Amino acid sequence: MKTYRIALLPGDGIGKEVVPAAVRVLEAAARDFSFSFDPFDWGCERYLRTGRMMPEDGLEQLRSFDAVLLGAVGHPTVPDYISLRGMLLPMRFEYDLYVNLRPVEILPGLDSPLQHKKPDEIRMVFIRENTEGEYCGVGGRFKAGTPDEVAIQESVFTRKGTERVMRYAFELARKRPRKRLASVTKSNAMQHAMVMWDEVFAALATEYPDVETARYHVDAAAARMITAPETLDVVVASNLFADILTDLGGALQGSLGLAASANLNPVERRGPPVFEPVHGSAPDIEGRGIANPIGSIWAASLMMEHLGEVSAASRIFRALQAVTAEGRVRTPDLGGRSTTEEVASAVIDQLK
Ligand code: GGG
């Protein structure tokens, strides 16, 4: 029987509540395979104790795992750039997980804040470039703390990095019923990187005549997500643009607590893929047991799909859908009074 080795990185805040909920669901979903879960206590508390979010050889420690299930990073007393760059971004960069896949769709029984749209009119998947762009970290500060201070934050877009993420998005669009791909740009204002982005998109489009393409400036894309979400199917965007737009996507879904993501390298393995809810550590509700575990459970379903356990992935997702459709068990972000544990138990009951 196949045993999947999963590294658990709950991280900070509500990550420590939603990851155990997802693990319970995964265990209940295992039929003809099993899991071996290894927990790692990496995160901001470790940083406050030792000065590092993870050990120096942390990335090596994770390398042989089949996948990583991550919760959240962030703590009120640790600068966000330290927590993000101390654990999550190094995994994406070092393992070259260049695709960050984020579905945006309405689960049955849940209402989007867009009252003028039907649930089936909001069904998109964002493909976020995940290893370069605005997040590359190139830059510096000069004359820090003086009135003459200069801060430079460079974006780095490579043709290779742009092309490979767009190719993934085209391939995905080709497999979906609507076969549409929108590229998010800002080439009117960013005449170097985003013009190259547009050129690569246009060149690839000639290889995919069956895929209907569109190109929107990021500001127009944000508006379109509200006014005409039914026109969006697969959306490819840079690291920063997609990070922002998928938080809007989470809001359209009804709560950021529902949004899931998969950090993947579909071509080669330099390390394990990483699955995580989109939300952060939410210190305002930490420790109250009311965090919505659906984003984390959905991420676990994406993980099973990526590991080739398609039937387990779809059983988990259908169980999630059954729970939201029934509407009896909901956490407060969805207007209910249920706890994280109660939602996980309801999903497990559906799995049975
Ligand atoms: N679920 C992981 C987490 O804590 N995400 C919050 C965050 O700030 N993410 C930034 C990013 O995805 O680039």
mmCIF file of C-alpha atoms and ligand atoms in Angstrom:
data_model
loop_
_atom_site.group_PDB
_atom_site.id
_atom_site.type_symbol
_atom_site.label_atom_id
_atom_site.label_comp_id
_atom_site.label_asym_id
_atom_site.label_seq_id
_atom_site.Cartn_x
_atom_site.Cartn_y
_atom_site.Cartn_z
ATOM 1 C CA MET A 1 0.000 0.000 0.000
ATOM 2 C CA LYS A 2 1.330 3.409 -0.959
ATOM 3 C CA THR A 3 2.203 5.706 1.982
ATOM 4 C CA TYR A 4 2.442 9.427 1.269
ATOM 5 C CA ARG A 5 4.960 11.339 3.375
ATOM 6 C CA ILE A 6 3.501 14.735 4.128
ATOM 7 C CA ALA A 7 5.367 17.511 5.947
ATOM 8 C CA LEU A 8 2.992 19.559 8.098
ATOM 9 C CA LEU A 9 3.887 23.210 8.552
ATOM 10 C CA PRO A 10 0.970 24.764 10.426
ATOM 11 C CA GLY A 11 3.087 27.911 10.955
ATOM 12 C CA ASP A 12 1.408 30.694 12.842
ATOM 13 C CA GLY A 13 -1.947 31.807 14.225
ATOM 14 C CA ILE A 14 -4.940 29.990 12.799
ATOM 15 C CA GLY A 15 -2.609 27.872 10.664
ATOM 16 C CA LYS A 16 -2.239 25.762 13.812
ATOM 17 C CA GLU A 17 -6.004 25.236 13.873
ATOM 18 C CA VAL A 18 -6.843 24.666 10.212
ATOM 19 C CA VAL A 19 -4.000 22.267 9.348
ATOM 20 C CA PRO A 20 -5.004 19.688 12.025
ATOM 21 C CA ALA A 21 -8.579 19.935 10.702
ATOM 22 C CA ALA A 22 -7.360 19.171 7.169
ATOM 23 C CA VAL A 23 -5.245 16.278 8.474
ATOM 24 C CA ARG A 24 -8.305 14.698 10.103
ATOM 25 C CA VAL A 25 -10.141 14.922 6.794
ATOM 26 C CA LEU A 26 -7.203 13.453 4.872
ATOM 27 C CA GLU A 27 -6.989 10.524 7.274
ATOM 28 C CA ALA A 28 -10.698 9.863 6.848
ATOM 29 C CA ALA A 29 -10.345 10.019 3.051
ATOM 30 C CA ALA A 30 -7.495 7.482 2.861
ATOM 31 C CA ARG A 31 -8.774 4.187 1.448
ATOM 32 C CA ASP A 32 -6.179 2.196 -0.490
ATOM 33 C CA PHE A 33 -3.244 4.348 0.567
ATOM 34 C CA SER A 34 -2.002 5.804 3.847
ATOM 35 C CA PHE A 35 -0.218 8.875 5.157
ATOM 36 C CA SER A 36 2.815 9.474 7.278
ATOM 37 C CA PHE A 37 2.584 13.002 8.655
ATOM 38 C CA ASP A 38 5.663 14.754 10.060
ATOM 39 C CA PRO A 39 4.963 17.997 11.920
ATOM 40 C CA PHE A 40 7.450 20.891 11.942
ATOM 41 C CA ASP A 41 7.092 23.717 14.464
ATOM 42 C CA TRP A 42 8.547 26.340 12.148
ATOM 43 C CA GLY A 43 7.210 29.864 12.094
ATOM 44 C CA CYS A 44 7.256 33.153 13.943
ATOM 45 C CA GLU A 45 7.391 31.716 17.465
ATOM 46 C CA ARG A 46 10.533 29.901 16.472
ATOM 47 C CA TYR A 47 11.845 33.137 14.957
ATOM 48 C CA LEU A 48 11.235 34.971 18.225
ATOM 49 C CA ARG A 49 13.092 32.210 20.128
ATOM 50 C CA THR A 50 15.981 31.570 17.742
ATOM 51 C CA GLY A 51 16.100 34.327 15.137
ATOM 52 C CA ARG A 52 15.109 31.940 12.332
ATOM 53 C CA MET A 53 11.680 30.870 11.053
ATOM 54 C CA MET A 54 13.128 27.481 10.110
ATOM 55 C CA PRO A 55 16.512 25.800 10.623
ATOM 56 C CA GLU A 56 19.342 26.637 8.275
ATOM 57 C CA ASP A 57 18.916 23.270 6.530
ATOM 58 C CA GLY A 58 15.099 23.496 6.626
ATOM 59 C CA LEU A 59 14.647 23.310 2.871
ATOM 60 C CA GLU A 60 16.843 20.186 2.775
ATOM 61 C CA GLN A 61 14.815 18.584 5.567
ATOM 62 C CA LEU A 62 11.649 18.923 3.482
ATOM 63 C CA ARG A 63 13.080 17.945 0.124
ATOM 64 C CA SER A 64 12.239 14.223 0.156
ATOM 65 C CA PHE A 65 8.611 14.630 1.272
ATOM 66 C CA ASP A 66 5.850 13.932 -1.220
ATOM 67 C CA ALA A 67 4.183 17.238 -0.343
ATOM 68 C CA VAL A 68 4.013 20.022 2.211
ATOM 69 C CA LEU A 69 0.742 21.130 3.806
ATOM 70 C CA LEU A 70 1.211 24.637 5.118
ATOM 71 C CA GLY A 71 -1.079 26.762 7.289
ATOM 72 C CA ALA A 72 -0.155 30.420 7.595
ATOM 73 C CA VAL A 73 2.764 32.686 8.322
ATOM 74 C CA GLY A 74 2.639 35.966 10.205
ATOM 75 C CA HIS A 75 2.709 37.307 13.745
ATOM 76 C CA PRO A 76 1.861 40.765 15.082
ATOM 77 C CA THR A 77 5.358 41.226 16.576
ATOM 78 C CA VAL A 78 7.340 39.988 13.563
ATOM 79 C CA PRO A 79 7.620 42.176 10.448
ATOM 80 C CA ASP A 80 5.656 40.527 7.634
ATOM 81 C CA TYR A 81 8.591 40.663 5.232
ATOM 82 C CA ILE A 82 10.585 38.525 7.676
ATOM 83 C CA SER A 83 7.878 35.907 8.138
ATOM 84 C CA LEU A 84 7.086 35.634 4.417
ATOM 85 C CA ARG A 85 10.717 35.633 3.301
ATOM 86 C CA GLY A 86 11.792 33.358 6.158
ATOM 87 C CA MET A 87 9.744 30.315 5.184
ATOM 88 C CA LEU A 88 7.144 30.462 2.419
ATOM 89 C CA LEU A 89 8.990 32.357 -0.321
ATOM 90 C CA PRO A 90 12.211 30.299 0.065
ATOM 91 C CA MET A 91 10.189 27.126 -0.564
ATOM 92 C CA ARG A 92 8.580 28.574 -3.689
ATOM 93 C CA PHE A 93 11.917 29.862 -5.005
ATOM 94 C CA GLU A 94 14.267 27.008 -4.031
ATOM 95 C CA TYR A 95 11.896 24.254 -5.181
ATOM 96 C CA ASP A 96 11.091 26.346 -8.287
ATOM 97 C CA LEU A 97 7.334 26.026 -7.694
ATOM 98 C CA TYR A 98 6.539 28.386 -10.518
ATOM 99 C CA VAL A 99 2.784 27.800 -10.674
ATOM 100 C CA ASN A 100 0.529 29.024 -7.901
ATOM 101 C CA LEU A 101 -2.900 27.682 -8.768
ATOM 102 C CA ARG A 102 -5.853 29.318 -7.018
ATOM 103 C CA PRO A 103 -9.443 28.308 -7.820
ATOM 104 C CA VAL A 104 -12.151 30.941 -7.339
ATOM 105 C CA GLU A 105 -15.625 29.425 -7.341
ATOM 106 C CA ILE A 106 -18.770 29.442 -5.265
ATOM 107 C CA LEU A 107 -19.346 26.342 -3.159
ATOM 108 C CA PRO A 108 -22.959 25.114 -3.152
ATOM 109 C CA GLY A 109 -25.243 26.908 -0.710
ATOM 110 C CA LEU A 110 -22.881 29.827 -0.170
ATOM 111 C CA ASP A 111 -23.640 33.340 -1.331
ATOM 112 C CA SER A 112 -21.207 35.599 -3.089
ATOM 113 C CA PRO A 113 -21.457 39.262 -2.103
ATOM 114 C CA LEU A 114 -22.225 39.822 -5.813
ATOM 115 C CA GLN A 115 -25.996 39.573 -5.478
ATOM 116 C CA HIS A 116 -26.544 40.227 -9.188
ATOM 117 C CA LYS A 117 -24.560 37.122 -10.198
ATOM 118 C CA LYS A 118 -25.558 33.486 -10.007
ATOM 119 C CA PRO A 119 -23.081 31.088 -8.331
ATOM 120 C CA ASP A 120 -22.253 29.370 -11.613
ATOM 121 C CA GLU A 121 -21.200 32.726 -13.079
ATOM 122 C CA ILE A 122 -18.179 32.816 -10.763
ATOM 123 C CA ARG A 123 -15.880 29.981 -11.779
ATOM 124 C CA MET A 124 -12.288 30.986 -12.410
ATOM 125 C CA VAL A 125 -8.872 29.605 -11.746
ATOM 126 C CA PHE A 126 -5.937 31.931 -11.286
ATOM 127 C CA ILE A 127 -2.468 30.900 -12.358
ATOM 128 C CA ARG A 128 -0.077 33.090 -10.455
ATOM 129 C CA GLU A 129 3.562 33.320 -11.499
ATOM 130 C CA ASN A 130 5.257 32.245 -8.274
ATOM 131 C CA THR A 131 9.033 32.524 -8.547
ATOM 132 C CA GLU A 132 9.960 35.954 -9.876
ATOM 133 C CA GLY A 133 8.320 39.248 -10.868
ATOM 134 C CA GLU A 134 7.622 41.735 -8.124
ATOM 135 C CA TYR A 135 8.532 39.222 -5.372
ATOM 136 C CA CYS A 136 12.129 38.591 -6.474
ATOM 137 C CA GLY A 137 13.464 40.680 -3.596
ATOM 138 C CA VAL A 138 16.046 42.573 -5.640
ATOM 139 C CA GLY A 139 16.709 46.062 -4.341
ATOM 140 C CA GLY A 140 17.940 47.874 -1.320
ATOM 141 C CA ARG A 141 17.811 50.944 0.834
ATOM 142 C CA PHE A 142 20.364 53.725 0.751
ATOM 143 C CA LYS A 143 20.853 56.404 3.413
ATOM 144 C CA ALA A 144 18.278 54.570 5.543
ATOM 145 C CA GLY A 145 16.539 56.671 8.153
ATOM 146 C CA THR A 146 17.754 59.986 6.721
ATOM 147 C CA PRO A 147 15.716 62.561 4.806
ATOM 148 C CA ASP A 148 17.683 61.521 1.689
ATOM 149 C CA GLU A 149 16.656 57.872 1.989
ATOM 150 C CA VAL A 150 16.187 55.901 -1.240
ATOM 151 C CA ALA A 151 14.377 52.543 -1.465
ATOM 152 C CA ILE A 152 14.572 50.469 -4.627
ATOM 153 C CA GLN A 153 12.368 47.388 -5.170
ATOM 154 C CA GLU A 154 13.013 45.824 -8.551
ATOM 155 C CA SER A 155 10.740 43.436 -10.453
ATOM 156 C CA VAL A 156 12.444 40.754 -12.495
ATOM 157 C CA PHE A 157 10.576 39.136 -15.374
ATOM 158 C CA THR A 158 12.396 36.569 -17.479
ATOM 159 C CA ARG A 159 11.170 35.306 -20.822
ATOM 160 C CA LYS A 160 11.610 31.717 -19.587
ATOM 161 C CA GLY A 161 9.692 32.378 -16.368
ATOM 162 C CA THR A 162 6.908 34.185 -18.186
ATOM 163 C CA GLU A 163 6.588 31.629 -20.940
ATOM 164 C CA ARG A 164 6.482 28.557 -18.698
ATOM 165 C CA VAL A 165 3.728 29.856 -16.445
ATOM 166 C CA MET A 166 1.695 31.021 -19.429
ATOM 167 C CA ARG A 167 2.148 27.664 -21.130
ATOM 168 C CA TYR A 168 0.751 25.948 -18.043
ATOM 169 C CA ALA A 169 -2.214 28.337 -18.128
ATOM 170 C CA PHE A 170 -2.847 27.678 -21.843
ATOM 171 C CA GLU A 171 -2.714 23.909 -21.269
ATOM 172 C CA LEU A 172 -5.161 24.218 -18.390
ATOM 173 C CA ALA A 173 -7.515 26.458 -20.383
ATOM 174 C CA ARG A 174 -7.463 23.942 -23.232
ATOM 175 C CA LYS A 175 -8.750 21.216 -20.862
ATOM 176 C CA ARG A 176 -11.639 23.279 -19.462
ATOM 177 C CA PRO A 177 -15.081 23.456 -21.107
ATOM 178 C CA ARG A 178 -14.952 27.184 -21.864
ATOM 179 C CA LYS A 179 -11.308 27.179 -23.098
ATOM 180 C CA ARG A 180 -10.707 30.830 -22.236
ATOM 181 C CA LEU A 181 -7.530 32.423 -20.979
ATOM 182 C CA ALA A 182 -7.140 36.011 -19.811
ATOM 183 C CA SER A 183 -3.743 37.587 -19.265
ATOM 184 C CA VAL A 184 -3.441 40.335 -16.662
ATOM 185 C CA THR A 185 -1.039 43.071 -17.677
ATOM 186 C CA LYS A 186 -0.198 46.720 -17.081
ATOM 187 C CA SER A 187 1.768 47.380 -20.225
ATOM 188 C CA ASN A 188 0.446 50.897 -20.583
ATOM 189 C CA ALA A 189 2.419 51.986 -17.529
ATOM 190 C CA MET A 190 5.141 49.304 -17.311
ATOM 191 C CA GLN A 191 6.698 49.530 -20.734
ATOM 192 C CA HIS A 192 9.494 46.989 -20.215
ATOM 193 C CA ALA A 193 8.386 43.968 -18.175
ATOM 194 C CA MET A 194 4.712 44.055 -19.050
ATOM 195 C CA VAL A 195 5.297 44.665 -22.753
ATOM 196 C CA MET A 196 7.458 41.535 -22.788
ATOM 197 C CA TRP A 197 4.693 39.770 -20.818
ATOM 198 C CA ASP A 198 2.192 40.747 -23.545
ATOM 199 C CA GLU A 199 4.543 39.679 -26.333
ATOM 200 C CA VAL A 200 5.099 36.242 -24.812
ATOM 201 C CA PHE A 201 1.343 35.824 -24.356
ATOM 202 C CA ALA A 202 0.617 36.805 -27.959
ATOM 203 C CA ALA A 203 3.301 34.442 -29.296
ATOM 204 C CA LEU A 204 2.020 31.481 -27.257
ATOM 205 C CA ALA A 205 -1.559 32.189 -28.287
ATOM 206 C CA THR A 206 -0.652 31.223 -31.872
ATOM 207 C CA GLU A 207 0.160 27.705 -30.587
ATOM 208 C CA TYR A 208 -3.264 27.404 -28.952
ATOM 209 C CA PRO A 209 -5.822 28.453 -31.591
ATOM 210 C CA ASP A 210 -8.505 26.510 -29.696
ATOM 211 C CA VAL A 211 -8.113 28.784 -26.640
ATOM 212 C CA GLU A 212 -9.947 32.113 -26.698
ATOM 213 C CA THR A 213 -7.652 34.772 -25.287
ATOM 214 C CA ALA A 214 -8.107 38.209 -23.775
ATOM 215 C CA ARG A 215 -5.784 40.744 -22.197
ATOM 216 C CA TYR A 216 -6.800 43.106 -19.397
ATOM 217 C CA HIS A 217 -4.879 45.743 -17.500
ATOM 218 C CA VAL A 218 -4.833 44.788 -13.850
ATOM 219 C CA ASP A 219 -7.128 47.644 -12.821
ATOM 220 C CA ALA A 220 -9.670 46.618 -15.462
ATOM 221 C CA ALA A 221 -9.296 42.961 -14.453
ATOM 222 C CA ALA A 222 -10.212 43.855 -10.856
ATOM 223 C CA ALA A 223 -13.313 45.699 -12.063
ATOM 224 C CA ARG A 224 -14.234 42.847 -14.427
ATOM 225 C CA MET A 225 -14.123 40.338 -11.562
ATOM 226 C CA ILE A 226 -16.987 42.323 -10.018
ATOM 227 C CA THR A 227 -18.948 43.435 -13.065
ATOM 228 C CA ALA A 228 -18.555 40.464 -15.415
ATOM 229 C CA PRO A 229 -16.964 37.499 -13.578
ATOM 230 C CA GLU A 230 -18.745 35.110 -15.953
ATOM 231 C CA THR A 231 -16.368 36.237 -18.722
ATOM 232 C CA LEU A 232 -13.333 34.940 -16.792
ATOM 233 C CA ASP A 233 -12.209 31.310 -16.897
ATOM 234 C CA VAL A 234 -8.440 30.754 -16.538
ATOM 235 C CA VAL A 235 -6.525 33.906 -15.613
ATOM 236 C CA VAL A 236 -2.723 34.188 -15.720
ATOM 237 C CA ALA A 237 -1.012 37.005 -13.866
ATOM 238 C CA SER A 238 2.252 38.055 -12.307
ATOM 239 C CA ASN A 239 3.198 37.268 -8.730
ATOM 240 C CA LEU A 240 1.893 40.510 -7.211
ATOM 241 C CA PHE A 241 -1.084 41.085 -9.486
ATOM 242 C CA ALA A 242 -2.435 37.579 -8.904
ATOM 243 C CA ASP A 243 -1.784 37.776 -5.168
ATOM 244 C CA ILE A 244 -3.979 40.865 -4.989
ATOM 245 C CA LEU A 245 -6.662 39.630 -7.382
ATOM 246 C CA THR A 246 -7.030 36.283 -5.610
ATOM 247 C CA ASP A 247 -7.786 37.991 -2.301
ATOM 248 C CA LEU A 248 -10.547 39.732 -4.216
ATOM 249 C CA GLY A 249 -11.444 36.261 -5.518
ATOM 250 C CA GLY A 250 -11.672 34.979 -1.939
ATOM 251 C CA ALA A 251 -14.009 37.833 -1.083
ATOM 252 C CA LEU A 252 -16.149 36.953 -4.134
ATOM 253 C CA GLN A 253 -16.300 33.366 -2.903
ATOM 254 C CA GLY A 254 -17.864 34.649 0.304
ATOM 255 C CA SER A 255 -14.855 34.508 2.635
ATOM 256 C CA LEU A 256 -11.087 34.485 2.333
ATOM 257 C CA GLY A 257 -11.271 31.447 4.614
ATOM 258 C CA LEU A 258 -12.542 29.402 1.655
ATOM 259 C CA ALA A 259 -9.696 30.104 -0.762
ATOM 260 C CA ALA A 260 -7.128 27.383 -1.470
ATOM 261 C CA SER A 261 -3.866 27.284 -3.361
ATOM 262 C CA ALA A 262 -1.289 24.873 -4.758
ATOM 263 C CA ASN A 263 2.375 25.764 -5.341
ATOM 264 C CA LEU A 264 3.559 23.471 -8.124
ATOM 265 C CA ASN A 265 6.326 22.699 -10.541
ATOM 266 C CA PRO A 266 4.489 20.656 -13.174
ATOM 267 C CA VAL A 267 7.631 19.814 -15.140
ATOM 268 C CA GLU A 268 10.450 18.847 -12.801
ATOM 269 C CA ARG A 269 10.923 18.053 -9.142
ATOM 270 C CA ARG A 270 13.353 20.200 -7.180
ATOM 271 C CA GLY A 271 11.417 19.773 -3.962
ATOM 272 C CA PRO A 272 7.940 18.975 -2.707
ATOM 273 C CA PRO A 273 4.862 20.856 -3.914
ATOM 274 C CA VAL A 274 3.332 23.074 -1.226
ATOM 275 C CA PHE A 275 -0.407 23.329 -0.545
ATOM 276 C CA GLU A 276 -1.898 26.088 1.598
ATOM 277 C CA PRO A 277 -5.024 28.091 2.223
ATOM 278 C CA VAL A 278 -4.719 31.588 0.763
ATOM 279 C CA HIS A 279 -5.485 33.278 4.082
ATOM 280 C CA GLY A 280 -2.899 34.424 6.588
ATOM 281 C CA SER A 281 -2.501 33.801 10.308
ATOM 282 C CA ALA A 282 -5.508 35.975 11.372
ATOM 283 C CA PRO A 283 -4.218 36.908 14.863
ATOM 284 C CA ASP A 284 -7.584 38.534 15.648
ATOM 285 C CA ILE A 285 -9.317 35.142 15.860
ATOM 286 C CA GLU A 286 -6.349 32.937 16.768
ATOM 287 C CA GLY A 287 -6.993 30.489 19.617
ATOM 288 C CA ARG A 288 -10.779 30.802 19.524
ATOM 289 C CA GLY A 289 -11.338 27.642 17.490
ATOM 290 C CA ILE A 290 -13.534 29.429 14.963
ATOM 291 C CA ALA A 291 -11.212 29.667 11.947
ATOM 292 C CA ASN A 292 -12.748 28.396 8.731
ATOM 293 C CA PRO A 293 -10.875 25.194 7.765
ATOM 294 C CA ILE A 294 -12.414 24.986 4.273
ATOM 295 C CA GLY A 295 -9.468 26.712 2.515
ATOM 296 C CA SER A 296 -7.102 24.269 4.172
ATOM 297 C CA ILE A 297 -9.292 21.217 3.431
ATOM 298 C CA TRP A 298 -9.687 22.358 -0.182
ATOM 299 C CA ALA A 299 -5.876 22.721 -0.378
ATOM 300 C CA ALA A 300 -5.628 19.138 0.929
ATOM 301 C CA SER A 301 -7.944 18.066 -1.895
ATOM 302 C CA LEU A 302 -5.695 19.850 -4.426
ATOM 303 C CA MET A 303 -2.768 17.997 -2.863
ATOM 304 C CA MET A 304 -4.419 14.603 -3.368
ATOM 305 C CA GLU A 305 -5.227 15.488 -6.979
ATOM 306 C CA HIS A 306 -1.613 16.476 -7.584
ATOM 307 C CA LEU A 307 -0.394 13.235 -5.977
ATOM 308 C CA GLY A 308 -2.530 11.302 -8.460
ATOM 309 C CA GLU A 309 -5.207 10.261 -5.956
ATOM 310 C CA VAL A 310 -7.946 11.798 -8.064
ATOM 311 C CA SER A 311 -10.748 9.798 -6.492
ATOM 312 C CA ALA A 312 -9.740 10.833 -2.931
ATOM 313 C CA ALA A 313 -9.392 14.441 -4.101
ATOM 314 C CA SER A 314 -12.877 14.485 -5.543
ATOM 315 C CA ARG A 315 -14.368 12.690 -2.517
ATOM 316 C CA ILE A 316 -12.939 15.398 -0.231
ATOM 317 C CA PHE A 317 -14.192 18.164 -2.495
ATOM 318 C CA ARG A 318 -17.656 16.637 -2.814
ATOM 319 C CA ALA A 319 -17.816 16.237 0.979
ATOM 320 C CA LEU A 320 -16.939 19.935 1.341
ATOM 321 C CA GLN A 321 -19.643 20.828 -1.164
ATOM 322 C CA ALA A 322 -22.190 18.690 0.689
ATOM 323 C CA VAL A 323 -21.404 20.474 3.965
ATOM 324 C CA THR A 324 -21.730 23.958 2.481
ATOM 325 C CA ALA A 325 -24.875 22.968 0.583
ATOM 326 C CA GLU A 326 -26.527 21.681 3.747
ATOM 327 C CA GLY A 327 -25.719 24.971 5.509
ATOM 328 C CA ARG A 328 -26.027 23.542 9.022
ATOM 329 C CA VAL A 329 -22.349 23.764 10.012
ATOM 330 C CA ARG A 330 -20.681 27.088 9.256
ATOM 331 C CA THR A 331 -17.967 29.132 10.911
ATOM 332 C CA PRO A 332 -18.677 32.789 11.846
ATOM 333 C CA ASP A 333 -17.013 34.231 8.705
ATOM 334 C CA LEU A 334 -19.889 32.568 6.800
ATOM 335 C CA GLY A 335 -22.516 33.788 9.241
ATOM 336 C CA GLY A 336 -22.624 30.603 11.342
ATOM 337 C CA ARG A 337 -21.625 29.673 14.890
ATOM 338 C CA SER A 338 -19.740 26.430 14.295
ATOM 339 C CA THR A 339 -16.157 25.728 15.262
ATOM 340 C CA THR A 340 -13.228 24.664 13.100
ATOM 341 C CA GLU A 341 -13.520 21.159 14.551
ATOM 342 C CA GLU A 342 -17.243 20.945 13.856
ATOM 343 C CA VAL A 343 -16.718 21.821 10.194
ATOM 344 C CA ALA A 344 -13.978 19.182 9.892
ATOM 345 C CA SER A 345 -16.241 16.592 11.595
ATOM 346 C CA ALA A 346 -19.106 17.454 9.244
ATOM 347 C CA VAL A 347 -16.826 16.926 6.226
ATOM 348 C CA ILE A 348 -15.652 13.611 7.687
ATOM 349 C CA ASP A 349 -19.289 12.520 8.250
ATOM 350 C CA GLN A 350 -19.961 13.240 4.578
ATOM 351 C CA LEU A 351 -16.905 11.203 3.588
ATOM 352 C CA LYS A 352 -18.303 8.211 5.439
HETATM 353 N N1 GGG B 1 -1.331 30.613 3.790
HETATM 354 C C1 GGG B 1 -0.060 31.140 3.820
HETATM 355 C C2 GGG B 1 -0.048 32.569 4.260
HETATM 356 O O1 GGG B 1 0.191 32.849 5.411
HETATM 357 N N2 GGG B 1 -0.341 33.463 3.352
HETATM 358 C C3 GGG B 1 -0.366 34.864 3.628
HETATM 359 C C4 GGG B 1 0.457 35.683 2.730
HETATM 360 O O2 GGG B 1 0.777 36.810 3.056
HETATM 361 N N3 GGG B 1 0.824 35.184 1.577
HETATM 362 C C5 GGG B 1 1.548 35.920 0.632
HETATM 363 C C6 GGG B 1 1.749 35.137 -0.625
HETATM 364 O O3 GGG B 1 1.028 34.166 -0.887
HETATM 365 O O4 GGG B 1 2.607 35.508 -1.411
#
